[in-house]
Amino acid sequence: MMLSLLPLKRAFLFKYPVQKPNPPFFNKTHLPLFTPHFSASHVAMSEEEQGHISLQEWQSWGTTSPVPSMVTQIVEDLKDLEKNFDAQMSFGGHGGKLKGNFGIQEDKKHRATYQSLGDSEEKFNFYSARQIACRILGSRGYLCQKCWLPREEDCMCSKVISCMLWPGIKFWLYMHPKDFLRQNNTGKLLWQVFGVEAATLCLYGIPEHEEIMWNSFKLAGKDKIWCLYPNKGSVSKSVESAFSQEPLANYDVTSEKLTGDTTLHFILLDGTWSNSAAMFSRLQDQAKSVWGDENLACISLNPGASAMHKLRPQPSWDRTCTAAAAVGLLSELQFLPQFSSIGLDKQAEAIEDALTILLEALTTRRLRMGRSITRKMRSTNSMFSQGKVRNTENEAQHLPLEI
């Protein structure tokens, strides 16, 4: 189903015996593009301890799930290969790929394993898991596990102010693995501000994550699930048309527990423009398997600019970053009478403030490194003709990985 989306060169892993090369090569470096909050105890882990990803480390990156089994296997295989070659992994260059002869040998092995997998879904799951495993290994000790910025130079965590999201709303960040630990990703701001229970990360192509999300959707019911995606294949509703008649339960905004499950679940696609159509298609397929109907309810927001447009301009004003899409939703709900008294405007403002802080951190870093803080616009005619969407990050506009 997803096979056409998986470039062979990024496929997966192995556990084959290898011959040791001549002298050891490359010291371990870190991928300069990803960033979480590291403790001294984590940095001081022994090489043996670094051969796996603990539950504590995994969840420190912003997840709430157990460590995916496929991610664990891939990390173990990479560390075994490292021992067999008597060399440490080195990441870098465009895309933060494995470098040197180690990278060449690993590439051959994961291509062979990818080809040996007969099921396209299994191939896709391996592709996603390998992306995530390599990003974690390349980010250890370098990125802050909360804000995904270089922890020593640019960590912004002390500046971000948390805020409670009204308990009748829950966000799901459906994130492409290539956006996981990306420094200029904005979806991470939602759980930084609202917490991981109110804004939950679901990694695209990771079975354990997708299962958790869809189990929640089954319990909530189809009428409580909305995707912030102006689907060109069917009618997308505005916030007003979708919720103007929505009865508002008597929620206590400060309460941690709610009576009954009347929570509104909103899915935010968090990936590049070029990946968004495939991500939405997968959601539709999953909806069909659950409810027998692939027409997942979609919401289209009024266009608006976010703080990030100053550093990363969008191809048109009807597109914006993931966090700004959440701001737009909360702001538009605030204008509806039944939602006007629960402080959604303040919650939207908290995300906007976090966006501004992220913008300042990224700008400061680029200036310190002698790089331009403006980006050239690329031709978007073909993208318009394909009907690409609003609330995902634009691939052409992403800051370089090494920012």
mmCIF file of C-alpha atoms in Angstrom:
data_model
loop_
_atom_site.group_PDB
_atom_site.id
_atom_site.type_symbol
_atom_site.label_atom_id
_atom_site.label_comp_id
_atom_site.label_asym_id
_atom_site.label_seq_id
_atom_site.Cartn_x
_atom_site.Cartn_y
_atom_site.Cartn_z
ATOM 1 C CA MET A 1 0.000 0.000 0.000
ATOM 2 C CA MET A 2 2.742 2.427 0.977
ATOM 3 C CA LEU A 3 5.562 0.875 -1.040
ATOM 4 C CA SER A 4 5.756 3.616 -3.605
ATOM 5 C CA LEU A 5 6.506 6.085 -0.823
ATOM 6 C CA LEU A 6 9.618 4.307 0.376
ATOM 7 C CA PRO A 7 12.846 5.241 -1.350
ATOM 8 C CA LEU A 8 15.037 2.165 -1.435
ATOM 9 C CA LYS A 9 18.086 4.025 -0.294
ATOM 10 C CA ARG A 10 16.408 4.733 3.058
ATOM 11 C CA ALA A 11 15.170 1.260 3.780
ATOM 12 C CA PHE A 12 16.211 -1.125 6.491
ATOM 13 C CA LEU A 13 18.296 -3.180 8.716
ATOM 14 C CA PHE A 14 19.863 -6.510 9.155
ATOM 15 C CA LYS A 15 21.661 -8.729 11.496
ATOM 16 C CA TYR A 16 24.287 -10.371 9.344
ATOM 17 C CA PRO A 17 27.910 -11.234 10.180
ATOM 18 C CA VAL A 18 30.385 -8.795 8.725
ATOM 19 C CA GLN A 19 34.128 -8.741 8.293
ATOM 20 C CA LYS A 20 36.145 -6.146 10.114
ATOM 21 C CA PRO A 21 37.751 -3.543 7.936
ATOM 22 C CA ASN A 22 41.273 -2.286 8.323
ATOM 23 C CA PRO A 23 41.999 0.299 11.011
ATOM 24 C CA PRO A 24 39.068 1.861 12.922
ATOM 25 C CA PHE A 25 37.636 5.029 11.451
ATOM 26 C CA PHE A 26 35.545 8.023 12.453
ATOM 27 C CA ASN A 27 34.760 9.148 15.929
ATOM 28 C CA LYS A 28 31.096 9.509 16.749
ATOM 29 C CA THR A 29 29.569 12.852 15.909
ATOM 30 C CA HIS A 30 26.085 14.164 16.493
ATOM 31 C CA LEU A 31 23.366 15.083 14.085
ATOM 32 C CA PRO A 32 23.137 18.841 14.377
ATOM 33 C CA LEU A 33 19.504 18.840 13.421
ATOM 34 C CA PHE A 34 17.630 17.225 16.245
ATOM 35 C CA THR A 35 17.174 18.283 19.903
ATOM 36 C CA PRO A 36 15.926 16.964 23.359
ATOM 37 C CA HIS A 37 16.558 17.606 27.054
ATOM 38 C CA PHE A 38 19.537 15.611 28.306
ATOM 39 C CA SER A 39 20.528 14.915 31.879
ATOM 40 C CA ALA A 40 24.109 14.450 33.020
ATOM 41 C CA SER A 41 23.364 10.835 33.863
ATOM 42 C CA HIS A 42 22.233 10.257 30.309
ATOM 43 C CA VAL A 43 25.333 11.812 28.814
ATOM 44 C CA ALA A 44 27.481 9.656 31.083
ATOM 45 C CA MET A 45 25.911 6.358 29.930
ATOM 46 C CA SER A 46 28.384 3.608 29.206
ATOM 47 C CA GLU A 47 28.804 2.258 25.698
ATOM 48 C CA GLU A 48 26.969 -0.898 26.774
ATOM 49 C CA GLU A 49 24.038 1.135 28.109
ATOM 50 C CA GLN A 50 23.942 3.127 24.889
ATOM 51 C CA GLY A 51 23.325 -0.099 22.983
ATOM 52 C CA HIS A 52 19.606 0.195 23.625
ATOM 53 C CA ILE A 53 16.917 2.814 24.108
ATOM 54 C CA SER A 54 15.389 2.759 27.565
ATOM 55 C CA LEU A 55 11.735 3.593 28.195
ATOM 56 C CA GLN A 56 12.833 6.702 30.099
ATOM 57 C CA GLU A 57 14.953 7.942 27.209
ATOM 58 C CA TRP A 58 12.265 7.158 24.624
ATOM 59 C CA GLN A 59 9.548 9.027 26.488
ATOM 60 C CA SER A 60 11.868 11.940 27.221
ATOM 61 C CA TRP A 61 11.791 12.741 23.497
ATOM 62 C CA GLY A 62 8.079 13.574 23.753
ATOM 63 C CA THR A 63 6.379 10.196 23.333
ATOM 64 C CA THR A 64 3.993 8.402 25.694
ATOM 65 C CA SER A 65 4.253 4.899 24.220
ATOM 66 C CA PRO A 66 6.497 1.946 25.034
ATOM 67 C CA VAL A 67 9.656 1.778 22.914
ATOM 68 C CA PRO A 68 8.607 0.416 19.493
ATOM 69 C CA SER A 69 9.970 -3.089 19.027
ATOM 70 C CA MET A 70 11.284 -2.359 15.546
ATOM 71 C CA VAL A 71 13.167 0.727 16.736
ATOM 72 C CA THR A 72 14.753 -1.350 19.495
ATOM 73 C CA GLN A 73 15.822 -4.042 17.029
ATOM 74 C CA ILE A 74 17.367 -1.538 14.647
ATOM 75 C CA VAL A 75 19.370 0.151 17.405
ATOM 76 C CA GLU A 76 20.669 -3.226 18.541
ATOM 77 C CA ASP A 77 21.641 -4.149 14.990
ATOM 78 C CA LEU A 78 23.472 -0.870 14.467
ATOM 79 C CA LYS A 79 25.374 -1.256 17.716
ATOM 80 C CA ASP A 80 26.277 -4.853 16.798
ATOM 81 C CA LEU A 81 27.565 -3.666 13.445
ATOM 82 C CA GLU A 82 29.563 -0.984 15.240
ATOM 83 C CA LYS A 83 31.227 -3.664 17.371
ATOM 84 C CA ASN A 84 31.884 -5.905 14.399
ATOM 85 C CA PHE A 85 33.617 -3.056 12.589
ATOM 86 C CA ASP A 86 35.384 -1.905 15.764
ATOM 87 C CA ALA A 87 34.253 1.616 14.899
ATOM 88 C CA GLN A 88 31.713 4.141 16.047
ATOM 89 C CA MET A 89 28.837 5.441 13.974
ATOM 90 C CA SER A 90 29.212 8.901 12.492
ATOM 91 C CA PHE A 91 26.297 10.962 11.234
ATOM 92 C CA GLY A 92 26.371 14.104 9.148
ATOM 93 C CA GLY A 93 25.858 15.810 5.812
ATOM 94 C CA HIS A 94 22.545 16.352 4.066
ATOM 95 C CA GLY A 95 19.850 14.407 5.882
ATOM 96 C CA GLY A 96 22.170 13.449 8.738
ATOM 97 C CA LYS A 97 23.078 10.124 7.121
ATOM 98 C CA LEU A 98 25.584 7.580 8.365
ATOM 99 C CA LYS A 99 29.032 8.548 7.089
ATOM 100 C CA GLY A 100 32.173 6.859 5.871
ATOM 101 C CA ASN A 101 32.831 3.204 5.143
ATOM 102 C CA PHE A 102 30.597 2.246 8.066
ATOM 103 C CA GLY A 103 27.740 4.040 6.344
ATOM 104 C CA ILE A 104 28.486 2.303 3.050
ATOM 105 C CA GLN A 105 28.451 -1.140 4.660
ATOM 106 C CA GLU A 106 25.304 -0.385 6.631
ATOM 107 C CA ASP A 107 23.604 0.879 3.487
ATOM 108 C CA LYS A 108 24.302 -2.408 1.686
ATOM 109 C CA LYS A 109 22.951 -4.412 4.605
ATOM 110 C CA HIS A 110 19.741 -2.484 5.075
ATOM 111 C CA ARG A 111 19.052 -2.516 1.329
ATOM 112 C CA ALA A 112 19.375 -6.296 1.357
ATOM 113 C CA THR A 113 17.050 -6.596 4.333
ATOM 114 C CA TYR A 114 14.543 -4.237 2.778
ATOM 115 C CA GLN A 115 14.471 -6.298 -0.404
ATOM 116 C CA SER A 116 13.984 -9.483 1.605
ATOM 117 C CA LEU A 117 10.784 -8.186 3.206
ATOM 118 C CA GLY A 118 7.834 -9.388 1.178
ATOM 119 C CA ASP A 119 5.089 -7.256 2.683
ATOM 120 C CA SER A 120 4.883 -3.581 1.687
ATOM 121 C CA GLU A 121 3.491 -2.605 5.085
ATOM 122 C CA GLU A 122 6.415 -4.284 6.819
ATOM 123 C CA LYS A 123 8.822 -2.464 4.530
ATOM 124 C CA PHE A 124 7.159 0.820 5.370
ATOM 125 C CA ASN A 125 7.310 0.125 9.114
ATOM 126 C CA PHE A 126 11.037 -0.659 8.804
ATOM 127 C CA TYR A 127 11.609 2.539 6.870
ATOM 128 C CA SER A 128 9.944 4.636 9.579
ATOM 129 C CA ALA A 129 11.647 2.818 12.436
ATOM 130 C CA ARG A 130 15.108 3.177 10.922
ATOM 131 C CA GLN A 131 14.654 6.903 10.425
ATOM 132 C CA ILE A 132 13.698 7.270 14.080
ATOM 133 C CA ALA A 133 16.432 4.984 15.433
ATOM 134 C CA CYS A 134 19.173 6.803 13.528
ATOM 135 C CA ARG A 135 17.901 10.208 14.631
ATOM 136 C CA ILE A 136 17.934 9.189 18.278
ATOM 137 C CA LEU A 137 21.424 7.715 18.058
ATOM 138 C CA GLY A 138 22.706 10.802 16.264
ATOM 139 C CA SER A 139 21.111 13.173 18.775
ATOM 140 C CA ARG A 140 22.166 11.633 22.076
ATOM 141 C CA GLY A 141 23.979 14.146 24.216
ATOM 142 C CA TYR A 142 23.612 16.874 21.606
ATOM 143 C CA LEU A 143 19.948 17.829 21.464
ATOM 144 C CA CYS A 144 17.668 18.759 24.328
ATOM 145 C CA GLN A 145 15.024 16.078 24.637
ATOM 146 C CA LYS A 146 12.247 18.591 25.196
ATOM 147 C CA CYS A 147 12.813 21.381 22.679
ATOM 148 C CA TRP A 148 14.972 19.426 20.179
ATOM 149 C CA LEU A 149 17.547 22.240 19.978
ATOM 150 C CA PRO A 150 21.274 21.928 20.790
ATOM 151 C CA ARG A 151 21.091 21.686 24.557
ATOM 152 C CA GLU A 152 24.225 23.621 25.447
ATOM 153 C CA GLU A 153 23.888 26.556 23.047
ATOM 154 C CA ASP A 154 20.236 26.971 22.150
ATOM 155 C CA CYS A 155 17.907 25.168 24.584
ATOM 156 C CA MET A 156 14.710 27.250 24.926
ATOM 157 C CA CYS A 157 12.951 25.185 27.609
ATOM 158 C CA SER A 158 13.432 27.731 30.404
ATOM 159 C CA LYS A 159 11.551 30.342 28.358
ATOM 160 C CA VAL A 160 8.506 28.263 27.427
ATOM 161 C CA ILE A 161 5.541 28.710 29.745
ATOM 162 C CA SER A 162 3.233 25.722 30.126
ATOM 163 C CA CYS A 163 -0.509 26.118 29.932
ATOM 164 C CA MET A 164 -3.429 23.760 30.523
ATOM 165 C CA LEU A 165 -5.434 22.943 27.418
ATOM 166 C CA TRP A 166 -9.185 22.860 27.928
ATOM 167 C CA PRO A 167 -9.870 19.152 28.695
ATOM 168 C CA GLY A 168 -12.596 18.910 26.040
ATOM 169 C CA ILE A 169 -9.885 19.081 23.334
ATOM 170 C CA LYS A 170 -7.051 16.685 22.572
ATOM 171 C CA PHE A 171 -4.429 17.119 19.849
ATOM 172 C CA TRP A 172 -2.742 14.244 18.021
ATOM 173 C CA LEU A 173 0.531 15.145 16.305
ATOM 174 C CA TYR A 174 0.708 12.673 13.422
ATOM 175 C CA MET A 175 4.381 13.163 12.647
ATOM 176 C CA HIS A 176 6.445 11.919 9.736
ATOM 177 C CA PRO A 177 9.683 10.235 10.930
ATOM 178 C CA LYS A 178 11.735 12.762 8.940
ATOM 179 C CA ASP A 179 10.318 15.503 11.163
ATOM 180 C CA PHE A 180 11.093 13.653 14.380
ATOM 181 C CA LEU A 181 13.787 15.616 16.284
ATOM 182 C CA ARG A 182 13.954 18.263 13.574
ATOM 183 C CA GLN A 183 14.986 21.537 15.178
ATOM 184 C CA ASN A 184 12.547 23.774 13.346
ATOM 185 C CA ASN A 185 9.623 21.411 13.803
ATOM 186 C CA THR A 186 6.769 23.314 15.468
ATOM 187 C CA GLY A 187 4.486 20.424 16.398
ATOM 188 C CA LYS A 188 6.694 19.701 19.418
ATOM 189 C CA LEU A 189 5.595 23.033 20.907
ATOM 190 C CA LEU A 190 2.112 21.678 21.565
ATOM 191 C CA TRP A 191 3.248 19.081 24.079
ATOM 192 C CA GLN A 192 5.860 21.460 25.466
ATOM 193 C CA VAL A 193 3.077 23.882 26.329
ATOM 194 C CA PHE A 194 0.075 21.605 26.955
ATOM 195 C CA GLY A 195 1.791 18.373 28.015
ATOM 196 C CA VAL A 196 1.993 14.974 26.325
ATOM 197 C CA GLU A 197 -1.469 13.845 27.434
ATOM 198 C CA ALA A 198 -3.204 16.852 25.857
ATOM 199 C CA ALA A 199 -0.989 16.864 22.742
ATOM 200 C CA THR A 200 0.134 13.326 21.976
ATOM 201 C CA LEU A 201 2.798 12.359 19.451
ATOM 202 C CA CYS A 202 1.883 9.617 16.973
ATOM 203 C CA LEU A 203 4.724 8.652 14.638
ATOM 204 C CA TYR A 204 3.670 7.836 11.094
ATOM 205 C CA GLY A 205 4.452 4.231 10.199
ATOM 206 C CA ILE A 206 5.094 3.063 13.772
ATOM 207 C CA PRO A 207 2.447 0.381 14.504
ATOM 208 C CA GLU A 208 2.467 0.829 18.289
ATOM 209 C CA HIS A 209 1.810 4.570 17.962
ATOM 210 C CA GLU A 210 -0.904 4.258 15.357
ATOM 211 C CA GLU A 211 -2.632 1.540 17.376
ATOM 212 C CA ILE A 212 -2.738 3.743 20.477
ATOM 213 C CA MET A 213 -4.216 6.623 18.496
ATOM 214 C CA TRP A 214 -6.878 4.545 16.777
ATOM 215 C CA ASN A 215 -7.880 2.769 19.993
ATOM 216 C CA SER A 216 -8.586 6.224 21.425
ATOM 217 C CA PHE A 217 -10.598 7.128 18.333
ATOM 218 C CA LYS A 218 -12.682 3.960 18.590
ATOM 219 C CA LEU A 219 -13.617 4.827 22.171
ATOM 220 C CA ALA A 220 -14.426 8.433 21.296
ATOM 221 C CA GLY A 221 -16.521 7.660 18.223
ATOM 222 C CA LYS A 222 -16.194 8.865 14.651
ATOM 223 C CA ASP A 223 -18.190 12.067 15.251
ATOM 224 C CA LYS A 224 -15.533 13.288 17.702
ATOM 225 C CA ILE A 225 -12.548 12.878 15.343
ATOM 226 C CA TRP A 226 -11.403 15.728 13.098
ATOM 227 C CA CYS A 227 -8.375 16.156 10.882
ATOM 228 C CA LEU A 228 -7.027 19.663 10.220
ATOM 229 C CA TYR A 229 -6.605 19.091 6.525
ATOM 230 C CA PRO A 230 -8.536 20.801 3.712
ATOM 231 C CA ASN A 231 -9.149 17.592 1.795
ATOM 232 C CA LYS A 232 -9.599 18.350 -1.896
ATOM 233 C CA GLY A 233 -11.254 14.987 -2.478
ATOM 234 C CA SER A 234 -14.253 15.752 -0.278
ATOM 235 C CA VAL A 235 -15.917 18.634 1.502
ATOM 236 C CA SER A 236 -13.872 20.218 4.287
ATOM 237 C CA LYS A 237 -15.886 22.097 6.855
ATOM 238 C CA SER A 238 -14.998 25.405 8.410
ATOM 239 C CA VAL A 239 -14.738 25.575 12.189
ATOM 240 C CA GLU A 240 -17.986 27.523 12.332
ATOM 241 C CA SER A 241 -19.955 25.060 10.225
ATOM 242 C CA ALA A 242 -18.522 22.058 12.053
ATOM 243 C CA PHE A 243 -19.023 23.283 15.616
ATOM 244 C CA SER A 244 -21.589 26.085 15.650
ATOM 245 C CA GLN A 245 -24.213 23.587 16.854
ATOM 246 C CA GLU A 246 -21.856 21.579 19.071
ATOM 247 C CA PRO A 247 -23.304 21.303 22.603
ATOM 248 C CA LEU A 248 -20.744 22.306 25.213
ATOM 249 C CA ALA A 249 -20.583 20.067 28.242
ATOM 250 C CA ASN A 250 -20.266 21.672 31.639
ATOM 251 C CA TYR A 251 -16.528 21.155 31.934
ATOM 252 C CA ASP A 252 -14.404 22.472 34.739
ATOM 253 C CA VAL A 253 -11.351 23.755 32.851
ATOM 254 C CA THR A 254 -9.133 23.200 35.892
ATOM 255 C CA SER A 255 -10.339 19.633 36.392
ATOM 256 C CA GLU A 256 -8.090 16.750 35.400
ATOM 257 C CA LYS A 257 -10.971 14.307 35.000
ATOM 258 C CA LEU A 258 -14.046 14.621 32.844
ATOM 259 C CA THR A 259 -17.397 12.935 33.111
ATOM 260 C CA GLY A 260 -17.960 10.821 30.022
ATOM 261 C CA ASP A 261 -15.880 10.910 26.856
ATOM 262 C CA THR A 262 -17.055 13.939 24.921
ATOM 263 C CA THR A 263 -13.526 15.057 24.111
ATOM 264 C CA LEU A 264 -12.956 16.443 20.611
ATOM 265 C CA HIS A 265 -9.898 14.825 19.001
ATOM 266 C CA PHE A 266 -7.961 16.855 16.414
ATOM 267 C CA ILE A 267 -5.316 15.288 14.166
ATOM 268 C CA LEU A 268 -2.534 17.594 12.982
ATOM 269 C CA LEU A 269 -0.413 16.286 10.110
ATOM 270 C CA ASP A 270 3.179 17.103 10.982
ATOM 271 C CA GLY A 271 5.436 16.520 7.980
ATOM 272 C CA THR A 272 6.487 18.032 4.687
ATOM 273 C CA TRP A 273 4.040 19.223 2.070
ATOM 274 C CA SER A 274 5.179 16.466 -0.267
ATOM 275 C CA ASN A 275 4.498 13.808 2.385
ATOM 276 C CA SER A 276 1.160 15.145 3.602
ATOM 277 C CA ALA A 277 -1.021 13.520 0.929
ATOM 278 C CA ALA A 278 0.396 10.067 1.711
ATOM 279 C CA MET A 279 -0.030 10.643 5.444
ATOM 280 C CA PHE A 280 -3.657 11.629 4.987
ATOM 281 C CA SER A 281 -4.268 8.685 2.673
ATOM 282 C CA ARG A 282 -2.985 6.332 5.371
ATOM 283 C CA LEU A 283 -5.361 7.903 7.884
ATOM 284 C CA GLN A 284 -8.239 7.372 5.462
ATOM 285 C CA ASP A 285 -7.307 3.715 4.988
ATOM 286 C CA GLN A 286 -7.163 3.229 8.745
ATOM 287 C CA ALA A 287 -10.515 4.978 9.187
ATOM 288 C CA LYS A 288 -12.040 2.624 6.644
ATOM 289 C CA SER A 289 -10.696 -0.419 8.473
ATOM 290 C CA VAL A 290 -12.190 0.875 11.748
ATOM 291 C CA TRP A 291 -15.500 2.351 10.607
ATOM 292 C CA GLY A 292 -15.960 1.043 7.091
ATOM 293 C CA ASP A 293 -15.776 4.596 5.761
ATOM 294 C CA GLU A 294 -12.584 6.321 4.679
ATOM 295 C CA ASN A 295 -14.097 9.815 4.672
ATOM 296 C CA LEU A 296 -12.368 11.174 7.748
ATOM 297 C CA ALA A 297 -13.981 14.468 8.762
ATOM 298 C CA CYS A 298 -11.745 17.393 7.791
ATOM 299 C CA ILE A 299 -11.547 21.006 8.897
ATOM 300 C CA SER A 300 -10.180 23.878 6.859
ATOM 301 C CA LEU A 301 -9.012 26.944 8.764
ATOM 302 C CA ASN A 302 -9.029 30.585 7.783
ATOM 303 C CA PRO A 303 -5.582 31.578 6.478
ATOM 304 C CA GLY A 304 -3.209 33.495 8.683
ATOM 305 C CA ALA A 305 0.489 34.111 9.280
ATOM 306 C CA SER A 306 2.542 32.719 12.135
ATOM 307 C CA ALA A 307 5.737 34.011 13.684
ATOM 308 C CA MET A 308 7.683 31.338 11.813
ATOM 309 C CA HIS A 309 6.799 32.970 8.486
ATOM 310 C CA LYS A 310 9.457 35.571 9.258
ATOM 311 C CA LEU A 311 12.181 32.929 9.039
ATOM 312 C CA ARG A 312 10.549 30.300 6.890
ATOM 313 C CA PRO A 313 8.056 31.879 4.453
ATOM 314 C CA GLN A 314 5.244 29.689 3.195
ATOM 315 C CA PRO A 315 4.359 29.386 -0.489
ATOM 316 C CA SER A 316 0.988 31.034 0.106
ATOM 317 C CA TRP A 317 -0.996 32.557 2.940
ATOM 318 C CA ASP A 318 -3.382 29.607 3.118
ATOM 319 C CA ARG A 319 -0.563 27.419 4.433
ATOM 320 C CA THR A 320 1.125 27.577 7.773
ATOM 321 C CA CYS A 321 3.193 25.533 10.215
ATOM 322 C CA THR A 322 1.732 22.850 12.459
ATOM 323 C CA ALA A 323 1.680 24.863 15.670
ATOM 324 C CA ALA A 324 0.101 27.834 13.912
ATOM 325 C CA ALA A 325 -2.658 25.529 12.650
ATOM 326 C CA ALA A 326 -3.417 24.647 16.274
ATOM 327 C CA VAL A 327 -3.440 28.354 17.122
ATOM 328 C CA GLY A 328 -5.866 28.967 14.273
ATOM 329 C CA LEU A 329 -8.222 26.240 15.452
ATOM 330 C CA LEU A 330 -8.304 27.466 19.052
ATOM 331 C CA SER A 331 -8.748 31.062 17.934
ATOM 332 C CA GLU A 332 -11.644 30.233 15.608
ATOM 333 C CA LEU A 333 -13.354 28.111 18.268
ATOM 334 C CA GLN A 334 -13.013 31.035 20.685
ATOM 335 C CA PHE A 335 -15.296 33.106 18.442
ATOM 336 C CA LEU A 336 -18.149 30.610 18.778
ATOM 337 C CA PRO A 337 -20.487 31.535 21.654
ATOM 338 C CA GLN A 338 -20.450 28.115 23.304
ATOM 339 C CA PHE A 339 -16.640 28.094 23.427
ATOM 340 C CA SER A 340 -16.067 31.763 24.263
ATOM 341 C CA SER A 341 -15.831 31.436 28.052
ATOM 342 C CA ILE A 342 -13.238 28.663 28.444
ATOM 343 C CA GLY A 343 -10.080 30.616 27.655
ATOM 344 C CA LEU A 344 -9.145 29.126 24.293
ATOM 345 C CA ASP A 345 -7.736 32.509 23.275
ATOM 346 C CA LYS A 346 -5.243 32.350 26.149
ATOM 347 C CA GLN A 347 -4.280 28.817 25.185
ATOM 348 C CA ALA A 348 -3.746 29.923 21.580
ATOM 349 C CA GLU A 349 -1.630 32.811 22.829
ATOM 350 C CA ALA A 350 0.571 30.397 24.808
ATOM 351 C CA ILE A 351 1.396 28.510 21.592
ATOM 352 C CA GLU A 352 2.032 31.765 19.725
ATOM 353 C CA ASP A 353 4.451 32.823 22.465
ATOM 354 C CA ALA A 354 6.271 29.480 22.172
ATOM 355 C CA LEU A 355 6.478 29.943 18.406
ATOM 356 C CA THR A 356 8.078 33.331 18.916
ATOM 357 C CA ILE A 357 10.604 31.819 21.337
ATOM 358 C CA LEU A 358 11.455 29.088 18.820
ATOM 359 C CA LEU A 359 11.839 31.671 16.075
ATOM 360 C CA GLU A 360 14.222 33.710 18.224
ATOM 361 C CA ALA A 361 16.278 30.618 19.124
ATOM 362 C CA LEU A 362 16.596 29.530 15.491
ATOM 363 C CA THR A 363 17.388 33.060 14.329
ATOM 364 C CA THR A 364 20.048 33.507 16.999
ATOM 365 C CA ARG A 365 21.648 30.232 16.038
ATOM 366 C CA ARG A 366 21.754 31.064 12.350
ATOM 367 C CA LEU A 367 23.265 34.503 13.003
ATOM 368 C CA ARG A 368 25.860 33.022 15.337
ATOM 369 C CA MET A 369 26.845 30.564 12.614
ATOM 370 C CA GLY A 370 27.037 33.326 10.009
ATOM 371 C CA ARG A 371 24.032 32.145 8.018
ATOM 372 C CA SER A 372 21.247 34.088 6.379
ATOM 373 C CA ILE A 373 17.964 34.389 8.253
ATOM 374 C CA THR A 374 15.933 34.799 5.072
ATOM 375 C CA ARG A 375 14.877 32.106 2.674
ATOM 376 C CA LYS A 376 14.300 32.222 -1.056
ATOM 377 C CA MET A 377 10.846 31.278 -2.233
ATOM 378 C CA ARG A 378 10.568 28.381 -4.638
ATOM 379 C CA SER A 379 8.095 27.951 -7.439
ATOM 380 C CA THR A 380 4.874 26.514 -6.052
ATOM 381 C CA ASN A 381 2.726 26.319 -9.171
ATOM 382 C CA SER A 382 2.959 22.551 -9.310
ATOM 383 C CA MET A 383 2.147 22.309 -5.620
ATOM 384 C CA PHE A 384 -0.957 24.441 -6.020
ATOM 385 C CA SER A 385 -2.118 22.287 -8.902
ATOM 386 C CA GLN A 386 -1.766 19.195 -6.713
ATOM 387 C CA GLY A 387 -3.836 20.761 -3.961
ATOM 388 C CA LYS A 388 -1.244 20.461 -1.183
ATOM 389 C CA VAL A 389 -2.343 21.381 2.309
ATOM 390 C CA ARG A 390 -1.969 23.856 5.051
ATOM 391 C CA ASN A 391 -1.053 22.449 8.416
ATOM 392 C CA THR A 392 2.108 20.519 7.588
ATOM 393 C CA GLU A 393 5.646 21.826 7.334
ATOM 394 C CA ASN A 394 6.699 22.760 3.793
ATOM 395 C CA GLU A 395 9.636 20.673 2.606
ATOM 396 C CA ALA A 396 11.049 23.452 0.431
ATOM 397 C CA GLN A 397 10.877 25.863 3.343
ATOM 398 C CA HIS A 398 12.540 23.717 6.019
ATOM 399 C CA LEU A 399 15.667 25.155 7.560
ATOM 400 C CA PRO A 400 18.784 23.112 6.850
ATOM 401 C CA LEU A 401 19.398 20.175 9.160
ATOM 402 C CA GLU A 402 22.606 21.728 10.407
ATOM 403 C CA ILE A 403 20.986 24.917 11.677
#
